Each structure stands twice: as C-alpha cells, then as structure tokens.
Amino acid sequence: MTTRATGSVHPVPDFHTHRTTTSRPDPLSRPGFRETFSALQVRNFRLLVSGLFVSSTGGWIQRIAQDWLVLTLTGSATAVGITTALQFLPTLLLGLYGGVIADRFPKRKVLLVTQSTMGLAAAILATLAFAGSVQVWQVYSLALFLGLATAVDNPTRQSFVTELVGKQRLRNAISMVSSTFQLGSLIGPALGGALLGTVGTGWAFALNAITFFGSITALTMMRESEMPGLQAARKAGAGIKIRDGLQAGVKYAFHEPAVRWAIALVGVYGMFTISLPVTLTAFADRVFHTGATGYGVLNSVVAVGSLTGALLSARRVRPTRLRNLVAIASILAVTEMVAAIQPSLWTFLPLLAALGMATLMFLTAAQSMVQLTTPDGLRGRVAGIYNLVFIGGGAIGGPTVGWIAQHWGARFGLLLAGMIPAVATIAIGIKLARTGRFRVVVVRSDTRSPWLQPPRLGLTQTEVRVERPAAPRIERPRTIARRHHQRDADHPHPRRTRKKPLHH
C-alpha cells in the first residue's frame, strides 16, 4: 500500500459490468527536451527573453558594482542594506499603482518607458563614477530613481508574458523568464567582479546602460497581431479607474485562498531571501576574506543553483498546489540554516547552490500559482500586490539583515534568515491542514484485476452534524363532551351544578 496526498476521489470499479464507472486518466509524463522550452516557439516571447537576458546581465553587473562601491565609500554593511532598501522602497509605496498601470495601458509601451528610464539611471551613475566625484547620497538617489521604474516594470512584465504565450504555455514561459534572469545572474556577477578588479566601477555602470538597448530593440520588433492574449487583456482593462482598480485587486487577492497564502509565503521569504546579496557581502569581506572577486563568485554559485531550479520547474507538468509550495518553502528554510553553520568555503559553496535552486523553484511555483489563478482583467494588479509584498519586504529586510550581519556576524544573519521563515511556514502549514487543504488518499500500488482489488478509498474532510432526534408525537384521545365554564369577574371560579333527580 502506498499513501499519497491528492485533492480528488478515485473512481470505484463497477463489478457488474467489469468496467470502472469513470476512466482514470493516464499519469502525466515528463516532457522531453524540446517540450521543456516549448514557450520559445513563440516569436514574440523569444524577443522578450533575449532582451531580458541582455538587460538582466547588465543589471547584475550594476548590482555588484553598486554594492561594492557603497561598501568602499562607507565601510558599512548597513549602508549596503540601505541602498537595497531604497531600490525596493518605491515598490512598497507604489506597487499597487504599478499594477493598475499595467492593466490600464498597453504593456509594450509601458515597458519601453520603464526600460529607457532604467538605462538613463545607469548612464548617470556611470558618468559620476568616471568623473571621480561620486558620493553616497548620489548612489542612494539613483537607487531610488531606479526603484520607481522597477515598481511599474515588474508587474507589467509579469502580466505581459500571458499576452505573448497564452495560458497553455504560461507556466513554461514563467520558468523560461526565470531561467533567463538566473542565467544573467550567473554571468553578471562574474563579469562584474572581473570589471571591478580591472577597470573599475565606471565601466560596469556604462556596460549596464548599453545593455538596455537590447531590451528596447526587442520590444520594438514585436508583432501585436501574434499576441494571443492581447485583445482579452485590453478589453478587460478598458476604463479602469485607479481607486476602483486598487480595491478590486486587493479584494480578489485577499479572498482567493491560493493567491492569499502564496503571497503570504512570498512576503515572509522575500523579506530575508531577497537580501541574500547583503549577507554574501559580509561573508566575502569578513568571513572568507575573498574580496570583490570572491563576492562575484558567491553570487555566481547562487545563480548556478537558480538556473538548475528554473530548468527543473520548466519540466514540471502538474499544476502547483499549496502543499507543494509549503514543501519547497520548508526545504528553502532548512537549507539556509544549514548553510549558515558551515565552517569553510568549500562546504559553503554546495549549500549556496542548493539555496539558489530552492529559492528559484519556490518563486517560480508561487508566481505561476498566482498568475494561473488570476483572471485577465486583474492579473496586472495582483502581480503588483505580489511584487509589493515580495520586493517591498526586501526594503524592510535589507537594512535589518545588514545591521544583524554587521553587529552579530554574517553567520547569525543567515541563520536568522532561515529560522524566521521556517516558523512562518510551519504556522501556515498547520492552518492549511486545519482548513482541509491537505488531503490523504490510500491507493493500492499493484495493478491486478478489478475483481481482486477493493474499491479505492478517498479520504476527504466532510462536515458531520449530529442532531437530537425529535420526540415522538403522542396522539391524545378526543373528549366527546366537555363542559367549558365561562369565567367572569363575579364568579372567578364557577361551581359545577348538580343535576336534579327526576324522581324524589
């Protein structure tokens, strides 16, 4: 006997007709290598992925150079966390409005504006670095300016994927986008570390500014006639008002269980996991003493694991459920705690790769669950809430993790970043178990004849009410002749009169 969790009840064999009353579907098989990249068969999606790969590589180059520049100017890990917080703070304040913009206006044009703005911020920072007069407040200001564009760019890009590929290939497309970003994070930190050690931070910022020409060119080459979800999205988003749009998005995200619990888990892990580069800065500088080059290597190892996790997510064909999300989140929390206590760099690196793989699988599962559950007219706003909770949590967790790493050590900071999400995951898992989200079905593992197999037992949570039985009704005999004496004020208690005898 094997036990597995499921949300369906298996058909019971009909022993009179020698057939099952409902045919059992064949188990889904793993896709082949070609089907793993099925979303890349769409031309517009290939253009999007190619542009995102170039720009994400440049973005990671700037991220490495920016963090190292702030650490060099201030010598404080807390300052690095403040830079991260300023970059994510606009999403915390304006993330919901970014989702409304994504649903209200054409997404391709919105992405053209946001990508141009992000390239302009990189060009200004490169100019200041080449001039040799860059100061910390200037880096803070440009990080905030970059965050404003990111608050609109993220929900627009996430909801734009559905318009390009449709719902049938949405999960595979999300995995491909994640793989693209992780491949960029694999190349970007290593290239950024090499640029920091050879030509300086100015060239790193300049290279990032140049990479945005790739994403802008890809967006201009797309064909709107080949977008299957374009007309439905425009029809659903026509005439949306900001206030009503915000209320509708928040109401849906709060009342839909799959969206609500997925965003809750993403918020908890986003507060600590997204601040991993801040902790890795302290590991490279104070624990392993590897410098800027070693910091780039640590981020590249995380990217290798993340790329592996993205490819594994792309090969998954079954829909993600809440119990799968809770299981992946538990693995992620345990990996963080184990990595924090590793004594050497060579034992730390494999767990760092596993941490990147678990992080990417968790984020891909959560995002695909949110995107597939949400209807067309609300997808941008729900994506805005998703980014508000995830990236906005990084605005709070960045300085917190940086302060802990500076005053209590990098190991304690990473350990705490695993312990707090672990407690939250256990609490959410218990809540889901009590509400019946986890179900167990006992299934026989052999394949004998239905005459020799007992019926499959589906155990589900069913509300049982026990009511008190009604008392039996007693039929009383009717009285044929009964005198009713009238009562009045003079005779409150009338007396019965004796009947006179007929004969004395």
Coordinates of C-alpha atoms in Angstrom, one line a residue:
M1 CA 0.0 0.0 0.0
T2 CA 1.2 3.5 -0.8
T3 CA -0.1 6.7 0.6
R4 CA -0.1 9.9 -1.3
A5 CA -1.8 13.3 -1.0
T6 CA -4.4 14.4 -3.5
G7 CA -7.4 16.5 -3.9
S8 CA -9.5 14.1 -6.0
V9 CA -11.6 10.9 -5.3
H10 CA -10.7 7.9 -7.4
P11 CA -13.5 6.1 -9.3
V12 CA -14.9 2.9 -7.8
P13 CA -14.9 -0.1 -10.1
D14 CA -18.3 -1.4 -11.2
F15 CA -18.2 -5.1 -10.5
H16 CA -21.3 -5.9 -12.6
T17 CA -20.0 -4.5 -15.9
H18 CA -16.4 -5.4 -15.3
R19 CA -15.5 -1.7 -16.0
T20 CA -14.8 1.3 -14.0
T21 CA -17.6 3.9 -13.8
T22 CA -15.1 6.7 -14.6
S23 CA -12.0 6.2 -16.6
R24 CA -8.8 7.1 -14.8
P25 CA -6.6 9.5 -16.7
D26 CA -3.1 8.3 -17.6
P27 CA -0.4 9.8 -15.4
L28 CA 1.3 12.8 -16.8
S29 CA 4.8 12.1 -18.2
R30 CA 7.8 14.3 -18.1
P31 CA 8.2 16.5 -21.2
G32 CA 11.1 15.9 -23.5
F33 CA 13.9 18.3 -24.1
R34 CA 12.0 20.1 -26.8
E35 CA 8.9 20.5 -24.8
T36 CA 10.9 21.9 -21.9
F37 CA 11.5 25.0 -24.0
S38 CA 8.0 25.0 -25.7
A39 CA 7.4 28.7 -24.9
L40 CA 10.4 29.6 -27.0
Q41 CA 8.5 28.5 -30.1
V42 CA 6.6 31.9 -29.9
R43 CA 8.5 34.6 -31.8
N44 CA 7.4 37.5 -29.6
F45 CA 8.4 35.6 -26.5
R46 CA 11.8 34.8 -27.9
L47 CA 12.3 38.5 -28.5
L48 CA 11.3 39.2 -24.9
V49 CA 13.6 36.6 -23.4
S50 CA 16.5 37.7 -25.5
G51 CA 16.1 41.4 -24.4
L52 CA 15.6 40.4 -20.8
F53 CA 18.7 38.3 -20.9
V54 CA 20.9 41.2 -22.0
S55 CA 19.4 43.7 -19.6
S56 CA 19.3 41.4 -16.6
T57 CA 23.0 40.6 -17.2
G58 CA 23.8 44.3 -17.1
G59 CA 21.6 44.8 -14.1
W60 CA 23.5 42.2 -12.1
I61 CA 26.8 43.9 -13.2
Q62 CA 25.4 47.2 -11.8
R63 CA 24.1 45.5 -8.6
I64 CA 27.6 44.0 -7.8
A65 CA 29.4 47.3 -8.7
Q66 CA 26.9 49.4 -6.7
D67 CA 27.0 47.3 -3.6
W68 CA 30.8 47.2 -3.7
L69 CA 31.0 51.0 -4.3
V70 CA 28.8 51.7 -1.3
L71 CA 30.9 49.3 0.9
T72 CA 34.1 51.0 -0.3
L73 CA 32.8 54.5 0.4
T74 CA 31.3 53.8 3.8
G75 CA 32.8 50.5 5.0
S76 CA 29.4 49.6 6.4
A77 CA 27.2 46.6 5.6
T78 CA 24.3 48.6 6.9
A79 CA 24.8 51.2 4.1
V80 CA 24.7 48.4 1.6
G81 CA 21.3 47.3 3.0
I82 CA 20.1 50.9 2.9
T83 CA 20.9 51.0 -0.8
T84 CA 18.9 47.8 -1.4
A85 CA 16.0 49.3 0.6
L86 CA 15.9 52.5 -1.4
Q87 CA 15.9 50.5 -4.6
F88 CA 12.9 48.5 -3.4
L89 CA 11.1 51.2 -1.4
P90 CA 9.1 52.5 -4.4
T91 CA 7.6 49.1 -4.9
L92 CA 6.5 49.1 -1.2
L93 CA 4.8 52.5 -1.6
L94 CA 3.7 52.5 -5.3
G95 CA 3.5 48.8 -6.2
L96 CA -0.3 48.7 -6.3
Y97 CA -0.4 51.7 -8.6
G98 CA 2.1 50.0 -10.9
G99 CA -0.3 47.1 -11.2
V100 CA -3.1 49.4 -12.2
I101 CA -0.9 51.0 -14.8
A102 CA -0.1 47.5 -16.1
D103 CA -3.8 46.7 -16.5
R104 CA -4.9 50.1 -17.8
F105 CA -2.3 50.9 -20.6
P106 CA -0.7 48.9 -23.4
K107 CA 2.0 46.8 -21.7
R108 CA 4.5 47.0 -24.5
K109 CA 4.6 50.8 -24.5
V110 CA 4.8 50.9 -20.7
L111 CA 7.9 48.5 -20.9
L112 CA 9.5 50.8 -23.4
V113 CA 9.2 53.7 -21.0
T114 CA 10.5 51.8 -17.9
Q115 CA 13.4 50.2 -19.7
S116 CA 14.5 53.6 -21.1
T117 CA 14.3 55.1 -17.6
M118 CA 16.4 52.3 -16.1
G119 CA 19.0 52.8 -18.8
L120 CA 19.2 56.5 -18.1
A121 CA 19.8 55.9 -14.4
A122 CA 22.7 53.6 -15.2
A123 CA 24.2 56.2 -17.6
I124 CA 24.1 58.9 -15.0
L125 CA 25.8 56.7 -12.4
A126 CA 28.5 55.8 -14.9
T127 CA 29.1 59.5 -15.6
L128 CA 29.5 60.2 -11.9
A129 CA 31.9 57.3 -11.5
F130 CA 34.1 58.3 -14.4
A131 CA 34.2 61.9 -13.0
G132 CA 35.6 60.5 -9.7
S133 CA 33.3 62.6 -7.6
V134 CA 30.6 60.1 -6.7
Q135 CA 29.2 60.3 -3.2
V136 CA 27.0 58.0 -1.2
W137 CA 23.9 60.3 -1.4
Q138 CA 24.1 60.3 -5.2
V139 CA 24.1 56.5 -5.2
Y140 CA 21.1 56.5 -2.8
S141 CA 19.2 58.9 -5.1
L142 CA 19.8 56.9 -8.3
A143 CA 18.9 53.7 -6.5
L144 CA 15.6 55.3 -5.5
F145 CA 15.1 56.6 -9.1
L146 CA 15.7 53.1 -10.4
G147 CA 13.2 51.7 -7.9
L148 CA 10.5 54.0 -9.3
A149 CA 10.9 52.5 -12.7
T150 CA 11.1 48.9 -11.3
A151 CA 7.8 49.4 -9.4
V152 CA 6.0 49.7 -12.8
D153 CA 8.2 47.4 -14.8
N154 CA 7.9 44.3 -12.8
P155 CA 4.0 43.8 -12.7
T156 CA 3.9 44.9 -16.4
R157 CA 6.5 42.4 -17.5
Q158 CA 4.9 39.6 -15.5
S159 CA 1.4 40.1 -16.8
F160 CA 2.8 40.8 -20.4
V161 CA 4.0 37.2 -20.6
T162 CA 0.4 35.9 -20.6
E163 CA -0.4 38.1 -23.6
L164 CA 2.5 36.7 -25.5
V165 CA 2.1 32.9 -25.0
G166 CA -1.4 32.4 -23.6
K167 CA -2.4 30.3 -20.6
Q168 CA -1.4 26.9 -22.0
R169 CA 2.3 27.8 -22.0
L170 CA 2.2 30.2 -19.1
R171 CA 4.0 28.0 -16.6
N172 CA 6.7 27.1 -19.0
A173 CA 7.1 30.8 -20.0
I174 CA 7.4 31.9 -16.4
S175 CA 10.2 29.2 -15.9
M176 CA 11.9 30.4 -19.1
V177 CA 11.8 34.1 -17.9
S178 CA 13.2 32.9 -14.5
S179 CA 15.9 30.9 -16.3
T180 CA 16.8 34.0 -18.3
F181 CA 17.2 36.1 -15.2
Q182 CA 19.2 33.4 -13.5
L183 CA 21.5 33.0 -16.5
G184 CA 22.0 36.7 -16.4
S185 CA 22.7 36.5 -12.7
L186 CA 25.2 33.7 -13.4
I187 CA 27.2 35.8 -16.0
G188 CA 26.6 39.2 -14.5
P189 CA 28.3 38.8 -11.1
A190 CA 31.3 37.1 -12.5
L191 CA 31.7 39.7 -15.2
G192 CA 31.0 42.5 -12.7
G193 CA 33.7 41.1 -10.3
A194 CA 36.2 41.0 -13.2
L195 CA 35.4 44.6 -14.2
L196 CA 35.7 45.8 -10.6
G197 CA 39.2 44.2 -10.3
T198 CA 40.4 45.5 -13.7
V199 CA 38.8 48.7 -15.0
G200 CA 36.7 50.0 -12.1
T201 CA 33.1 50.6 -11.3
G202 CA 32.5 53.3 -14.0
W203 CA 32.8 50.8 -16.9
A204 CA 30.5 48.4 -15.1
F205 CA 27.8 51.1 -14.9
A206 CA 28.4 52.1 -18.5
L207 CA 28.1 48.5 -19.7
N208 CA 24.8 48.2 -17.9
A209 CA 23.5 51.3 -19.7
I210 CA 24.4 49.9 -23.1
T211 CA 22.6 46.6 -22.4
F212 CA 19.2 48.3 -22.3
F213 CA 19.4 49.0 -26.0
G214 CA 18.9 45.2 -26.4
S215 CA 15.6 45.1 -24.5
I216 CA 14.3 48.3 -26.2
T217 CA 15.1 46.9 -29.6
A218 CA 13.4 43.6 -28.8
L219 CA 10.2 45.4 -27.7
T220 CA 10.0 47.4 -30.9
M221 CA 10.3 44.3 -33.1
M222 CA 7.3 42.5 -31.6
R223 CA 4.1 42.0 -33.6
E224 CA 0.8 42.7 -31.9
S225 CA -1.0 40.5 -34.4
E226 CA 0.8 37.4 -32.9
M227 CA -0.2 38.1 -29.3
P228 CA -3.0 35.6 -28.3
G229 CA -4.0 37.3 -25.1
L230 CA -3.7 40.9 -26.2
Q231 CA -7.4 41.6 -27.1
A232 CA -8.8 39.9 -24.0
A233 CA -6.4 41.9 -21.7
R234 CA -7.2 45.2 -23.4
K235 CA -11.0 44.6 -23.2
A236 CA -10.8 43.6 -19.6
G237 CA -8.6 46.6 -18.7
A238 CA -10.5 49.3 -20.6
G239 CA -11.8 52.1 -18.5
I240 CA -10.2 51.0 -15.2
K241 CA -10.2 53.8 -12.5
I242 CA -7.3 53.9 -10.1
R243 CA -9.4 53.7 -6.9
D244 CA -11.8 51.0 -8.1
G245 CA -8.9 49.1 -9.6
L246 CA -7.0 49.0 -6.4
Q247 CA -10.0 47.9 -4.4
A248 CA -10.8 45.1 -6.9
G249 CA -7.3 43.8 -6.9
V250 CA -6.9 43.8 -3.1
K251 CA -10.3 42.2 -2.6
Y252 CA -9.5 39.3 -5.1
A253 CA -6.1 38.7 -3.6
F254 CA -7.5 38.6 -0.1
H255 CA -10.4 36.3 -0.8
E256 CA -8.8 33.8 -3.1
P257 CA -7.0 31.1 -0.9
A258 CA -4.4 30.1 -3.5
V259 CA -3.4 33.7 -4.1
R260 CA -3.6 34.8 -0.4
W261 CA -1.4 32.0 1.0
A262 CA 1.1 32.2 -1.9
I263 CA 1.6 35.9 -1.4
A264 CA 1.9 35.4 2.4
L265 CA 4.7 32.9 2.0
V266 CA 6.4 35.1 -0.7
G267 CA 6.3 38.1 1.7
V268 CA 8.0 36.2 4.5
Y269 CA 10.7 34.8 2.4
G270 CA 11.1 37.9 0.4
M271 CA 12.0 39.9 3.5
F272 CA 15.0 37.7 4.1
T273 CA 15.9 35.7 0.9
I274 CA 15.9 38.7 -1.4
S275 CA 18.5 40.3 1.0
L276 CA 20.9 37.4 0.4
P277 CA 23.4 39.6 -1.5
V278 CA 23.7 41.8 1.5
T279 CA 24.7 38.7 3.6
L280 CA 27.0 37.5 1.0
T281 CA 28.8 40.8 1.0
A282 CA 29.6 40.3 4.7
F283 CA 30.6 36.6 4.0
A284 CA 33.1 37.7 1.3
D285 CA 34.5 40.6 3.3
R286 CA 34.7 39.3 6.9
V287 CA 34.2 35.5 7.0
F288 CA 36.1 34.1 4.0
H289 CA 38.1 37.3 3.1
T290 CA 37.8 36.8 -0.6
G291 CA 37.3 40.4 -1.7
A292 CA 35.3 41.7 -4.7
T293 CA 36.2 38.8 -6.9
G294 CA 35.1 36.3 -4.2
Y295 CA 31.9 38.2 -3.8
G296 CA 31.2 37.8 -7.5
V297 CA 31.9 34.1 -7.3
L298 CA 29.5 33.6 -4.4
N299 CA 26.7 35.3 -6.4
S300 CA 27.6 33.2 -9.5
V301 CA 27.3 30.0 -7.4
V302 CA 23.8 31.1 -6.3
A303 CA 23.0 31.7 -10.0
V304 CA 24.1 28.2 -11.0
G305 CA 21.7 26.7 -8.5
S306 CA 19.0 29.1 -9.5
L307 CA 19.4 28.2 -13.2
T308 CA 19.1 24.5 -12.3
G309 CA 16.0 25.2 -10.3
A310 CA 14.4 27.1 -13.2
L311 CA 15.0 24.2 -15.6
L312 CA 13.5 21.7 -13.1
S313 CA 10.5 24.0 -12.8
A314 CA 10.1 24.2 -16.6
R315 CA 9.9 20.4 -16.8
R316 CA 7.1 20.2 -14.3
V317 CA 3.7 19.5 -15.9
R318 CA 1.4 19.1 -13.0
P319 CA -0.2 22.3 -11.5
T320 CA 1.3 23.7 -8.4
R321 CA -0.7 23.3 -5.2
L322 CA -0.4 24.9 -1.8
R323 CA 1.1 21.8 -0.3
N324 CA 3.9 21.8 -2.9
L325 CA 4.6 25.4 -2.2
V326 CA 4.8 24.7 1.6
A327 CA 7.1 21.8 1.0
I328 CA 9.5 23.8 -1.2
A329 CA 9.5 26.7 1.3
S330 CA 10.4 24.3 4.1
I331 CA 13.4 23.0 2.1
L332 CA 14.5 26.5 1.4
A333 CA 14.4 27.5 5.1
V334 CA 16.3 24.4 6.2
T335 CA 19.0 25.0 3.5
E336 CA 19.6 28.5 4.8
M337 CA 20.1 27.3 8.4
V338 CA 22.4 24.5 7.4
A339 CA 24.5 26.8 5.1
A340 CA 24.9 29.4 8.0
I341 CA 26.9 26.9 10.1
Q342 CA 29.3 25.7 7.5
P343 CA 32.9 26.1 8.7
S344 CA 34.7 26.5 5.4
L345 CA 34.2 28.0 1.9
W346 CA 34.3 24.6 0.2
T347 CA 31.4 23.3 2.2
F348 CA 29.6 26.6 2.0
L349 CA 29.5 26.7 -1.8
P350 CA 27.4 23.5 -2.5
L351 CA 24.8 24.6 0.0
L352 CA 24.8 28.0 -1.6
A353 CA 24.0 26.4 -4.9
A354 CA 21.2 24.4 -3.3
L355 CA 19.9 27.6 -1.7
G356 CA 19.7 29.2 -5.1
M357 CA 17.9 26.2 -6.6
A358 CA 15.3 26.1 -3.8
T359 CA 14.8 29.8 -4.0
L360 CA 14.1 29.8 -7.7
M361 CA 11.8 26.8 -7.5
F362 CA 9.8 28.4 -4.7
L363 CA 9.4 31.7 -6.5
T364 CA 8.5 30.1 -9.8
A365 CA 5.9 27.9 -8.1
A366 CA 4.4 30.9 -6.3
Q367 CA 4.3 33.1 -9.3
S368 CA 2.8 30.5 -11.6
M369 CA 0.1 29.8 -9.0
V370 CA -0.8 33.5 -8.7
Q371 CA -0.8 34.1 -12.5
L372 CA -2.8 31.0 -13.4
T373 CA -5.4 31.6 -10.7
T374 CA -6.0 35.3 -11.5
P375 CA -8.3 36.3 -14.4
D376 CA -7.2 38.6 -17.3
G377 CA -8.5 41.9 -16.0
L378 CA -6.9 41.6 -12.6
R379 CA -3.6 40.0 -13.5
G380 CA -1.5 43.2 -13.5
R381 CA -3.0 44.4 -10.2
V382 CA -2.4 41.0 -8.5
A383 CA 1.1 41.0 -9.9
G384 CA 1.5 44.4 -8.3
I385 CA 0.4 43.1 -5.0
Y386 CA 2.8 40.1 -5.4
N387 CA 5.7 42.5 -6.0
L388 CA 4.6 44.8 -3.3
V389 CA 4.8 42.0 -0.7
F390 CA 8.0 40.4 -2.2
I391 CA 10.2 43.3 -3.2
G392 CA 8.7 45.6 -0.6
G393 CA 9.6 43.1 2.0
G394 CA 13.2 43.4 0.8
A395 CA 13.0 47.1 1.6
I396 CA 12.4 46.2 5.3
G397 CA 14.6 43.1 5.3
G398 CA 17.6 44.7 3.6
P399 CA 18.7 47.1 6.4
T400 CA 17.6 44.6 9.0
V401 CA 19.8 41.8 7.7
G402 CA 22.6 44.2 7.0
W403 CA 22.5 45.5 10.6
I404 CA 22.4 42.0 12.0
A405 CA 25.3 40.9 9.8
Q406 CA 27.4 43.9 10.9
H407 CA 26.8 43.7 14.7
W408 CA 26.1 39.9 15.2
G409 CA 28.0 38.4 12.3
A410 CA 27.2 37.1 8.8
R411 CA 26.5 33.5 10.1
F412 CA 23.9 34.6 12.6
G413 CA 22.3 36.8 10.0
L414 CA 21.9 33.9 7.5
L415 CA 20.8 31.6 10.4
L416 CA 18.1 34.0 11.4
A417 CA 17.0 34.5 7.8
G418 CA 16.2 30.7 7.8
M419 CA 14.7 30.4 11.2
I420 CA 12.0 33.1 11.0
P421 CA 10.6 31.9 7.6
A422 CA 10.7 28.3 8.9
V423 CA 8.4 29.3 11.8
A424 CA 6.1 31.1 9.5
T425 CA 6.0 28.1 7.1
I426 CA 5.0 25.7 10.0
A427 CA 2.3 28.1 11.1
I428 CA 0.8 28.4 7.6
G429 CA 1.1 24.6 7.1
I430 CA -0.9 24.0 10.3
K431 CA -3.5 26.5 9.2
L432 CA -3.9 24.8 5.8
A433 CA -4.2 21.4 7.4
R434 CA -6.9 22.6 9.7
T435 CA -8.9 24.1 6.9
G436 CA -8.8 20.8 4.9
R437 CA -6.2 21.9 2.3
F438 CA -4.2 18.8 2.9
R439 CA -6.0 15.5 2.0
V440 CA -4.7 11.9 2.1
V441 CA -5.8 9.1 -0.2
V442 CA -4.8 5.5 0.2
V443 CA -4.1 3.8 -3.2
R444 CA -3.1 0.2 -3.9
S445 CA 0.2 0.1 -5.8
D446 CA -0.4 -3.2 -7.7
T447 CA -2.2 -3.5 -11.0
R448 CA -4.3 -6.6 -10.6
S449 CA -7.8 -7.3 -11.9
P450 CA -10.6 -5.1 -10.6
W451 CA -12.3 -8.3 -9.3
L452 CA -9.4 -8.8 -6.9
Q453 CA -9.0 -5.1 -5.8
P454 CA -11.0 -3.5 -3.2
P455 CA -12.5 -0.1 -4.0
R456 CA -10.1 2.8 -3.7
L457 CA -10.7 4.8 -0.6
G458 CA -10.8 8.6 -0.9
L459 CA -10.5 10.3 2.4
T460 CA -11.7 13.9 2.4
Q461 CA -12.7 16.3 5.1
T462 CA -16.5 16.2 5.4
E463 CA -18.6 18.2 7.9
V464 CA -20.7 15.9 10.1
R465 CA -23.7 17.2 12.1
V466 CA -25.3 15.3 14.9
E467 CA -28.8 16.4 15.6
R468 CA -31.0 15.4 18.6
P469 CA -33.9 13.1 17.4
A470 CA -37.3 14.6 17.6
A471 CA -39.6 13.5 20.4
P472 CA -42.4 11.1 19.2
R473 CA -45.8 12.8 18.9
I474 CA -48.4 11.4 21.2
E475 CA -52.0 11.3 19.9
R476 CA -54.4 12.1 22.7
P477 CA -58.0 10.7 22.6
R478 CA -60.6 13.3 21.8
T479 CA -63.1 14.2 24.5
I480 CA -66.6 14.0 23.2
A481 CA -68.5 16.1 25.7
R482 CA -66.6 18.5 27.9
R483 CA -68.2 21.5 29.6
H484 CA -66.3 24.7 29.5
H485 CA -67.3 27.1 32.2
Q486 CA -67.1 30.8 31.5
R487 CA -65.3 32.8 34.0
D488 CA -66.1 36.4 34.7
A489 CA -65.4 39.0 37.3
D490 CA -68.3 38.0 39.6
H491 CA -67.7 34.3 39.5
P492 CA -64.0 33.7 39.0
H493 CA -64.3 30.0 40.0
P494 CA -67.8 28.8 38.9
R495 CA -69.0 25.7 40.6
R496 CA -70.5 22.7 38.9
T497 CA -74.2 22.4 39.4
R498 CA -75.6 19.0 40.3
K499 CA -78.3 17.7 38.2
K500 CA -81.6 17.3 40.0
P501 CA -83.0 13.8 40.0
L502 CA -86.1 13.0 38.0
H503 CA -87.9 11.4 40.9
H504 CA -87.8 12.0 44.6

